[in-house]
Coordinates of C-alpha atoms in Angstrom, one line a residue:
X1 CA 47.8 4.7 13.2
X2 CA 47.2 2.0 10.3
X3 CA 45.9 2.6 6.9
X4 CA 42.6 0.6 8.0
X5 CA 42.2 2.4 10.7
X6 CA 42.7 5.8 9.0
X7 CA 40.5 4.5 6.2
X8 CA 37.7 3.4 8.3
X9 CA 37.9 7.3 10.1
X10 CA 37.3 8.9 6.4
X11 CA 34.5 6.3 5.3
X12 CA 33.1 7.4 8.7
X13 CA 33.3 10.5 8.2
X14 CA 32.0 10.2 4.2
X15 CA 29.1 8.6 5.8
X16 CA 27.9 11.2 8.5
X17 CA 28.0 13.9 5.6
X18 CA 26.0 11.2 3.0
X19 CA 23.2 10.3 5.3
X20 CA 23.1 13.5 7.6
X21 CA 23.3 15.9 4.7
X22 CA 20.8 14.0 2.2
X23 CA 18.3 13.5 5.5
X24 CA 18.0 16.9 5.4
X25 CA 18.2 17.5 1.6
X26 CA 14.9 15.5 1.2
X27 CA 13.3 17.0 3.7
X28 CA 13.6 20.8 2.0
X29 CA 13.1 19.6 -1.6
X30 CA 9.9 18.7 0.0
X31 CA 9.3 22.0 1.0
X32 CA 10.6 23.7 -2.3
X33 CA 9.2 20.7 -4.7
X34 CA 5.2 21.4 -2.9
X35 CA 5.9 25.7 -3.3
X36 CA 7.0 25.6 -6.9
X37 CA 4.0 22.5 -7.7
X38 CA 1.2 24.9 -5.7
X39 CA 2.8 28.5 -7.8
X40 CA 4.8 29.7 -4.6
X41 CA 7.7 31.6 -5.8
X42 CA 11.3 30.0 -4.4
X43 CA 14.0 32.6 -3.6
X44 CA 17.0 30.3 -1.7
X45 CA 17.6 26.7 -0.8
X46 CA 20.2 25.8 1.5
X47 CA 22.2 23.0 3.6
X48 CA 23.5 23.9 6.4
X49 CA 23.7 27.2 8.1
X50 CA 25.6 30.3 8.7
X51 CA 28.4 31.4 5.9
X52 CA 28.1 30.2 3.0
X53 CA 30.6 27.7 1.2
X54 CA 29.4 28.2 -2.2
X55 CA 26.1 28.9 -3.5
X56 CA 25.0 28.9 -7.4
X57 CA 22.2 29.4 -9.3
X58 CA 19.6 27.9 -11.6
X59 CA 16.4 29.0 -12.4
X60 CA 16.5 32.2 -10.7
X61 CA 16.6 29.9 -6.9
X62 CA 19.6 30.6 -5.0
X63 CA 21.4 27.0 -3.8
X64 CA 24.1 27.1 -1.3
X65 CA 26.3 25.1 0.6
X66 CA 26.6 26.4 4.6
X67 CA 29.3 25.8 7.1
X68 CA 26.8 24.5 9.9
X69 CA 26.1 21.0 9.5
X70 CA 22.9 21.8 11.5
X71 CA 19.8 21.8 9.2
X72 CA 19.0 23.8 6.0
X73 CA 16.2 26.5 4.6
X74 CA 14.2 26.7 1.6
X75 CA 13.1 31.0 1.6
X76 CA 9.6 31.3 -0.5
X77 CA 9.1 34.0 -2.1
X78 CA 6.2 36.4 -0.5
X79 CA 4.6 39.6 0.2
X80 CA 5.7 41.0 4.1
X81 CA 2.4 42.7 5.7
X82 CA 2.2 46.4 6.0
X83 CA 3.5 46.4 9.9
X84 CA 6.4 44.3 9.1
X85 CA 7.3 45.7 5.2
X86 CA 10.2 47.7 6.0
X87 CA 12.5 45.0 7.0
X88 CA 14.4 43.0 4.5
X89 CA 13.2 39.0 3.6
X90 CA 16.1 37.1 5.5
X91 CA 16.5 32.8 5.4
X92 CA 13.3 31.3 6.9
X93 CA 13.5 28.0 9.2
X94 CA 11.8 24.9 7.9
X95 CA 13.8 22.1 9.3
X96 CA 15.0 21.0 12.4
X97 CA 18.0 23.1 13.4
X98 CA 16.7 25.6 11.1
X99 CA 17.4 27.7 14.2
X100 CA 21.0 27.9 14.7
X101 CA 21.7 30.3 11.4
X102 CA 22.2 33.4 13.8
X103 CA 22.5 34.9 10.2
X104 CA 19.4 37.2 9.7
X105 CA 21.3 40.8 9.3
X106 CA 18.3 43.0 8.9
X107 CA 15.9 41.8 10.8
X108 CA 14.0 41.0 14.5
X109 CA 14.8 37.6 15.3
X110 CA 10.6 37.0 15.6
X111 CA 10.0 37.8 11.8
X112 CA 12.8 35.3 10.7
X113 CA 11.1 33.0 12.4
X114 CA 7.6 33.0 10.9
X115 CA 8.6 34.0 7.1
X116 CA 7.6 31.4 5.3
X117 CA 3.6 32.1 7.6
X118 CA 3.9 35.1 5.5
X119 CA 5.2 34.4 2.7
X120 CA 2.6 32.1 2.6
X121 CA -0.3 34.7 4.3
X122 CA -2.8 35.2 0.8
X123 CA -2.6 31.3 -0.1
X124 CA -5.3 28.8 1.1
X125 CA -5.7 25.9 3.5
X126 CA -4.5 23.0 0.8
X127 CA -1.2 24.8 -0.6
X128 CA -0.4 25.7 3.8
X129 CA -0.6 22.2 4.5
X130 CA 1.4 20.9 1.5
X131 CA 4.0 23.2 1.4
X132 CA 4.6 23.1 5.2
X133 CA 4.0 19.3 5.5
X134 CA 5.9 18.9 2.0
X135 CA 9.7 18.0 4.4
X136 CA 8.3 15.4 6.7
X137 CA 6.2 13.8 3.9
X138 CA 9.7 13.7 1.4
X139 CA 11.6 12.0 4.8
X140 CA 8.8 9.6 5.1
X141 CA 8.7 8.8 0.9
X142 CA 12.6 8.8 1.6
X143 CA 12.7 6.2 4.5
X144 CA 9.9 3.5 2.7
X145 CA 12.8 3.7 -0.5
X146 CA 14.8 3.0 2.1
X147 CA 13.1 0.3 3.9
X148 CA 12.7 -1.3 0.3
X149 CA 16.7 -1.1 -0.6
X150 CA 17.0 -2.4 3.0
X151 CA 14.6 -5.5 2.0
X152 CA 16.8 -6.6 -0.8
X153 CA 19.9 -5.6 -0.2
X154 CA 19.4 -7.7 3.1
X155 CA 19.9 -7.2 6.9
X156 CA 22.3 -9.1 8.9
X157 CA 20.2 -12.2 11.5
X158 CA 22.4 -12.6 14.2
X159 CA 23.1 -16.5 14.6
X160 CA 23.1 -17.8 17.9
X161 CA 23.4 -21.4 19.0
X162 CA 20.2 -22.7 21.4
X163 CA 22.0 -24.2 24.5
X164 CA 19.9 -23.5 27.7
X165 CA 21.1 -21.1 30.1
X166 CA 18.1 -21.8 32.2
X167 CA 14.7 -23.0 32.5
X168 CA 12.3 -21.1 34.6
X169 CA 9.8 -23.2 36.7
X170 CA 6.4 -22.7 35.3
X171 CA 6.9 -22.5 31.6
X172 CA 6.6 -25.1 28.8
X173 CA 10.3 -26.0 28.9
X174 CA 10.2 -27.6 32.0
X175 CA 6.8 -29.1 31.4
X176 CA 8.5 -30.3 27.9
X177 CA 11.2 -31.9 29.9
X178 CA 14.1 -29.3 29.0
X179 CA 17.2 -28.8 31.1
X180 CA 19.0 -26.3 32.1
X181 CA 22.4 -26.8 29.1
X182 CA 20.5 -28.4 27.2
X183 CA 20.9 -27.7 23.1
X184 CA 18.0 -27.4 20.5
X185 CA 19.5 -29.4 18.0
X186 CA 16.1 -29.9 15.6
X187 CA 12.7 -29.2 15.9
X188 CA 9.9 -31.9 14.2
X189 CA 13.5 -33.3 12.4
X190 CA 14.4 -29.9 10.6
X191 CA 17.9 -29.0 11.7
X192 CA 17.8 -25.8 14.4
X193 CA 21.3 -25.0 14.6
X194 CA 20.8 -21.3 15.5
X195 CA 18.1 -19.8 16.8
X196 CA 16.9 -18.4 13.6
X197 CA 16.4 -21.8 12.1
X198 CA 14.3 -23.3 14.5
X199 CA 12.2 -19.0 14.0
X200 CA 11.9 -20.2 10.6
X201 CA 10.9 -24.2 11.4
X202 CA 8.5 -23.0 13.4
X203 CA 6.6 -20.7 11.1
X204 CA 6.5 -23.1 8.5
X205 CA 5.0 -25.5 10.8
X206 CA 2.1 -22.6 11.8
X207 CA 1.2 -21.8 7.7
X208 CA 4.5 -20.6 6.9
X209 CA 4.8 -17.0 6.7
X210 CA 2.1 -14.1 6.4
X211 CA 1.3 -12.7 3.2
X212 CA 1.5 -9.4 2.1
X213 CA -2.5 -8.7 2.5
X214 CA -2.6 -10.4 5.8
X215 CA 0.4 -8.3 6.6
X216 CA -1.3 -4.9 5.9
X217 CA -4.8 -6.4 7.5
X218 CA -2.9 -6.8 10.8
X219 CA -1.5 -3.6 10.8
X220 CA -4.5 -1.2 9.8
X221 CA -6.5 -3.6 12.4
X222 CA -4.0 -2.3 14.9
X223 CA -4.8 1.6 14.2
X224 CA -7.8 1.8 13.1
X225 CA -10.4 0.9 15.5
X226 CA -13.0 0.2 12.6
X227 CA -10.8 -2.6 10.8
X228 CA -11.9 -5.8 11.9
X229 CA -8.5 -7.7 12.7
X230 CA -7.7 -11.4 11.5
X231 CA -8.8 -14.6 13.3
X232 CA -6.1 -15.3 15.2
X233 CA -5.6 -19.5 14.9
X234 CA -4.6 -19.4 18.9
X235 CA -7.2 -22.6 19.8
X236 CA -6.1 -24.6 16.4
X237 CA -4.2 -28.0 17.8
X238 CA -1.5 -28.8 15.6
X239 CA -0.6 -32.7 14.4
X240 CA 2.1 -34.0 16.9
X241 CA 5.3 -33.3 17.0
X242 CA 9.5 -33.3 18.8
X243 CA 12.1 -31.2 20.4
X244 CA 15.8 -32.8 20.1
X245 CA 17.9 -31.6 22.7
X246 CA 21.3 -32.5 23.0
X247 CA 22.0 -33.5 26.9
X248 CA 25.6 -35.5 28.1
X249 CA 26.4 -36.2 24.4
X250 CA 23.1 -37.8 23.6
X251 CA 20.6 -36.2 21.6
X252 CA 16.7 -36.7 22.8
X253 CA 13.3 -36.4 21.3
X254 CA 10.6 -34.8 23.5
X255 CA 7.1 -35.3 22.2
X256 CA 5.1 -32.3 21.1
X257 CA 1.4 -33.3 21.5
X258 CA -1.8 -31.3 21.9
X259 CA -0.3 -27.8 21.4
X260 CA -1.8 -24.6 19.9
X261 CA -0.3 -22.4 17.4
X262 CA -0.3 -20.2 20.5
X263 CA 1.4 -22.5 22.5
X264 CA 3.8 -23.1 19.9
X265 CA 4.7 -19.0 20.0
X266 CA 4.8 -19.3 23.9
X267 CA 7.5 -22.3 23.5
X268 CA 9.8 -19.8 20.9
X269 CA 9.6 -17.0 23.1
X270 CA 11.1 -19.0 26.3
X271 CA 13.9 -20.4 24.3
X272 CA 14.2 -16.6 23.2
X273 CA 14.7 -15.6 26.4
X274 CA 16.5 -18.2 28.8
X275 CA 19.1 -19.3 26.2
X276 CA 22.7 -18.4 26.8
X277 CA 23.6 -15.9 24.7
X278 CA 27.9 -16.1 24.3
X279 CA 30.2 -13.6 25.7
X280 CA 31.0 -12.1 22.0
X281 CA 31.1 -8.0 21.7
X282 CA 29.0 -7.0 19.2
X283 CA 28.9 -2.7 19.5
X284 CA 30.9 -0.8 21.5
X285 CA 30.0 2.3 22.8
X286 CA 32.8 5.0 21.7
X287 CA 34.6 6.9 24.7
X288 CA 33.4 4.5 27.5
X289 CA 36.4 1.8 29.1
X290 CA 35.8 -1.2 27.1
X291 CA 36.7 1.0 23.9
X292 CA 39.2 3.0 25.8
X293 CA 40.8 -0.3 27.1
X294 CA 41.5 -1.8 23.5
X295 CA 38.4 -3.8 23.5
X296 CA 37.1 -4.6 19.2
X297 CA 34.3 -5.9 17.9
X298 CA 33.8 -9.6 17.5
X299 CA 36.0 -9.8 20.4
X300 CA 34.7 -13.0 22.8
X301 CA 35.2 -11.8 26.5
X302 CA 36.6 -15.3 28.5
X303 CA 37.6 -14.3 31.5
X304 CA 37.2 -11.2 34.4
X305 CA 40.1 -10.8 36.8
X306 CA 40.7 -14.7 36.2
X307 CA 36.8 -16.0 36.8
X308 CA 36.4 -17.9 33.2
X309 CA 32.8 -16.4 31.4
X310 CA 30.6 -18.5 29.9
X311 CA 27.6 -16.5 28.6
X312 CA 27.3 -12.7 28.2
X313 CA 25.1 -12.5 31.4
X314 CA 27.9 -13.9 33.2
X315 CA 30.0 -11.0 32.3
X316 CA 27.3 -8.1 32.6
X317 CA 27.1 -9.1 36.6
X318 CA 31.2 -9.8 36.7
X319 CA 31.4 -5.9 35.6
X320 CA 28.5 -4.6 37.2
X321 CA 29.6 -5.8 40.4
X322 CA 33.4 -4.0 39.9
X323 CA 32.5 -0.2 39.6
X324 CA 35.5 2.1 39.2
X325 CA 37.5 -0.6 40.0
X326 CA 41.1 -1.8 37.8
X327 CA 39.6 -4.9 36.3
X328 CA 41.5 -8.1 34.5
X329 CA 39.9 -8.8 31.1
X330 CA 40.7 -11.3 28.7
X331 CA 39.5 -11.3 25.7
X332 CA 40.2 -14.2 22.4
X333 CA 40.7 -12.2 19.1
X334 CA 41.6 -13.6 16.4
X335 CA 42.8 -16.9 17.9
X336 CA 44.8 -15.1 20.3
X337 CA 44.3 -13.8 23.9
X338 CA 45.0 -11.0 25.4
X339 CA 45.3 -9.5 28.5
X340 CA 43.4 -5.9 28.7
X341 CA 42.8 -3.7 32.3
X342 CA 39.1 -2.6 32.4
X343 CA 38.1 0.2 34.9
X344 CA 34.1 0.2 34.3
X345 CA 31.9 3.5 34.9
X346 CA 30.8 3.8 38.2
X347 CA 26.9 4.4 37.7
X348 CA 23.5 3.9 39.5
X349 CA 20.6 1.1 39.2
X350 CA 17.6 0.7 41.3
X351 CA 19.7 3.3 44.0
X352 CA 22.6 0.6 43.8
X353 CA 26.3 1.8 42.0
X354 CA 26.7 -0.4 39.2
X355 CA 29.9 -0.9 36.8
X356 CA 29.3 -0.2 33.4
X357 CA 31.7 -0.9 30.2
X358 CA 30.0 -0.3 27.3
X359 CA 29.5 -2.8 25.1
X360 CA 26.1 -4.7 23.4
X361 CA 26.5 -8.7 22.9
X362 CA 27.2 -9.6 19.6
X363 CA 26.8 -13.8 17.9
X364 CA 29.6 -16.0 16.7
X365 CA 28.3 -15.9 13.3
X366 CA 25.3 -14.1 11.2
X367 CA 23.5 -14.3 8.0
X368 CA 22.0 -12.1 5.5
X369 CA 18.3 -12.2 5.3
X370 CA 17.1 -11.0 1.8
X371 CA 13.5 -10.5 0.5
X372 CA 12.2 -10.8 -3.1
X373 CA 12.2 -7.8 -4.7
X374 CA 8.3 -7.8 -4.8
X375 CA 8.1 -8.3 -1.4
X376 CA 10.6 -5.4 -0.4
X377 CA 8.7 -3.0 -2.5
X378 CA 5.4 -4.2 -1.3
X379 CA 6.1 -4.4 2.9
X380 CA 8.0 -1.3 3.2
X381 CA 5.6 1.4 3.9
X382 CA 3.9 -0.4 6.5
X383 CA 7.2 -1.6 8.1
X384 CA 8.4 2.2 7.9
X385 CA 4.8 2.8 9.4
X386 CA 5.5 0.2 12.1
X387 CA 8.8 1.9 12.8
X388 CA 7.2 5.0 13.1
X389 CA 4.5 4.5 15.8
X390 CA 7.2 2.3 17.1
X391 CA 9.9 5.1 17.8
X392 CA 6.6 7.4 19.4
X393 CA 5.2 4.8 21.4
X394 CA 8.9 4.2 22.3
X395 CA 9.1 8.2 22.9
X396 CA 5.8 8.4 25.4
X397 CA 6.9 5.9 27.4
X398 CA 9.7 7.4 27.2
X399 CA 8.9 10.5 28.9
X400 CA 6.3 9.0 31.1
X401 CA 9.2 7.8 33.5
X402 CA 11.8 9.9 32.6
X403 CA 13.7 11.5 35.4
X404 CA 16.0 14.4 34.0
X405 CA 18.7 12.5 34.9
X406 CA 17.4 10.4 32.2
X407 CA 16.8 12.6 29.8
X408 CA 19.9 14.1 29.7
X409 CA 22.1 10.8 29.5
X410 CA 19.0 10.0 26.5
X411 CA 18.5 13.3 25.1
X412 CA 20.8 13.4 21.6
X413 CA 21.3 16.3 19.4
X414 CA 23.8 16.6 15.7
X415 CA 27.4 15.8 17.7
X416 CA 25.4 12.3 18.9
X417 CA 23.9 12.0 15.4
X418 CA 27.3 11.6 13.8
X419 CA 28.4 9.4 16.9
X420 CA 25.8 6.9 16.0
X421 CA 25.9 7.7 11.7
X422 CA 29.9 6.4 12.2
X423 CA 29.1 3.4 14.2
X424 CA 26.4 2.2 12.2
X425 CA 29.0 2.8 8.8
X426 CA 31.5 0.6 10.5
X427 CA 28.6 -2.1 10.6
X428 CA 28.1 -2.3 6.4
X429 CA 25.7 -0.9 4.4
X430 CA 22.7 -2.8 5.8
X431 CA 23.5 -1.2 9.3
X432 CA 23.5 2.3 7.6
X433 CA 20.6 2.2 5.9
X434 CA 18.5 0.6 8.9
X435 CA 19.8 3.8 10.4
X436 CA 19.3 6.2 7.9
X437 CA 15.7 4.9 7.6
X438 CA 15.0 5.8 12.0
X439 CA 17.2 9.0 10.5
X440 CA 14.1 10.2 8.7
X441 CA 11.6 9.4 11.0
X442 CA 13.0 11.5 13.9
X443 CA 13.1 14.3 12.0
X444 CA 9.2 13.8 11.0
X445 CA 9.0 13.5 14.7
X446 CA 10.6 16.2 15.7
X447 CA 9.0 18.8 12.6
X448 CA 5.8 17.7 13.3
X449 CA 5.7 18.5 17.0
X450 CA 2.9 21.6 17.1
X451 CA 5.6 24.0 18.7
X452 CA 6.0 27.7 16.4
X453 CA 8.9 27.8 14.3
X454 CA 8.3 23.4 13.8
X455 CA 6.5 22.5 10.4
X456 CA 3.4 21.0 12.7
X457 CA 3.0 24.3 14.6
X458 CA 2.8 26.1 11.1
X459 CA 0.4 23.3 10.0
X460 CA -1.4 23.9 13.5
X461 CA -1.3 27.9 13.0
X462 CA -2.6 27.5 9.2
X463 CA -5.6 24.9 10.7
X464 CA -6.4 28.0 12.9
X465 CA -6.6 30.7 10.4
X466 CA -8.8 28.3 8.2
X467 CA -11.2 28.3 11.3
X468 CA -11.1 32.2 12.0
X469 CA -11.2 33.1 8.4
X470 CA -8.6 35.8 8.9
X471 CA -4.7 35.6 9.3
X472 CA -3.2 36.2 13.4
X473 CA -1.9 39.3 14.1
X474 CA 2.0 39.4 13.2
X475 CA 1.4 41.6 16.8
X476 CA 0.6 38.4 18.7
X477 CA 2.4 36.3 16.6
X478 CA 5.7 38.3 17.8
X479 CA 6.3 37.6 20.6
X480 CA 5.7 34.3 20.5
X481 CA 8.2 33.0 17.9
X482 CA 10.4 35.3 19.4
X483 CA 10.2 33.3 22.7
X484 CA 10.3 29.8 21.0
X485 CA 13.2 30.7 18.6
X486 CA 15.3 31.9 21.5
X487 CA 14.1 28.7 23.4
X488 CA 15.1 26.4 20.6
X489 CA 18.7 28.1 20.1
X490 CA 18.9 27.9 23.9
X491 CA 18.1 24.2 23.5
X492 CA 20.5 23.3 20.9
X493 CA 23.3 24.5 22.9
X494 CA 22.5 22.8 25.2
X495 CA 22.1 19.5 24.0
X496 CA 25.1 20.1 22.0
X497 CA 26.7 20.4 25.6
X498 CA 25.5 17.0 26.6
X499 CA 26.4 15.0 23.7
X500 CA 30.5 16.3 24.1
X501 CA 29.8 15.4 28.3
X502 CA 27.4 12.4 27.2
X503 CA 29.9 10.8 24.4
X504 CA 33.5 12.3 25.0
X505 CA 33.7 13.5 29.2
X506 CA 32.0 11.6 31.3
X507 CA 32.7 8.3 29.7
X508 CA 36.7 9.4 31.3
X509 CA 35.5 9.7 34.8

């Protein structure tokens, strides 16, 4: 193994510890911070579960790092009710993964599960909501800060030359006279060597990028029913423009007359959907056939079993037709061609066997896009909220139609998070920051589920107690919390087993 490979592994491992550890830390810090400002005592604060690696005391609070990297917890000071007075208070679970400890030596399982609720038994509703919701609030704030930093540092945009692989008959492209194989080289006189340049030229032609105020207006109109959306310039007819395409070594100018803003947006979508994507490897799924065969990020796949490859769709089509078959794959790397043998993994798509090798498309070049500090900071909250709402919608749509097989293949736990963090770390700081944002939002989503032992469950129970004006008896809570603690521990073990199967065993089959 080369020194560079060893260094990559070490940096990836460090990224896993920092990214996952920081997301858990800010979550637990949120619980502790709001407990302290509301006058609720805190006994201990831990990152990780299980036996201690090290611990220290500061201002009466015991801080500790623990061996199992599956969450963390905050232990609050509080009086137990009389019927639970005998057992000693142990750690309480306050975050995703808090149930993996198994470290409640003198207590029943159910008692440990709702320690926080018992500690806040005599507190008001505001205090309960702040303490129980403090973790997800801090994850959201952290995601906003990371989004602002990402906007300032810049994101890598993939650059694709605009060559049309196909032109659907019922399309604006066809009406303009664009043909398959044409390269779009200019829009209204502005050079467009890449699709990103065409997108920016279209934005400038239709009035320039949206201001911060309009972005917030559109966002609020999308989530609040009483906010009127801004006027859409769908019927605004633009001045005459032209699209320059290269065909057979000659440039041809195609007139765009009487076109509206909406039609121009549609034209841009048609170009994006129908342009040729180069057969360049962007990312690889670890331990899948391509990774095991030695294919690397940035490789250009030039032939499959001797058949030339012109686009990523060509490669996908040929690989899909070879499930479980040894496939001679020619790749170009740093100016040299290499012959590799890949055996596509056998999968089933629409009841038909299909081959997969675990690669995602890349681009021949990238460009860093940065925002001004003002726009980066002011747009971070709305971009973060949009990402969270998009993630909610994606999960809802997935579980509406998902089969048991879909869930088993897409559900991930700590191992999957570690693998994906390692992948993003190899892509650079912008990709790692983007993943850190999503990880914080995932913790928010999971912890807000209204289930016992999760933050969302504690919040719902606090609201119920506020309505009925008395605590729910512990004899009712105990069996409920016992069932859910066992359920979540079982779920964590099952998901970890699925992670090992999906990422390390299944790809080998």
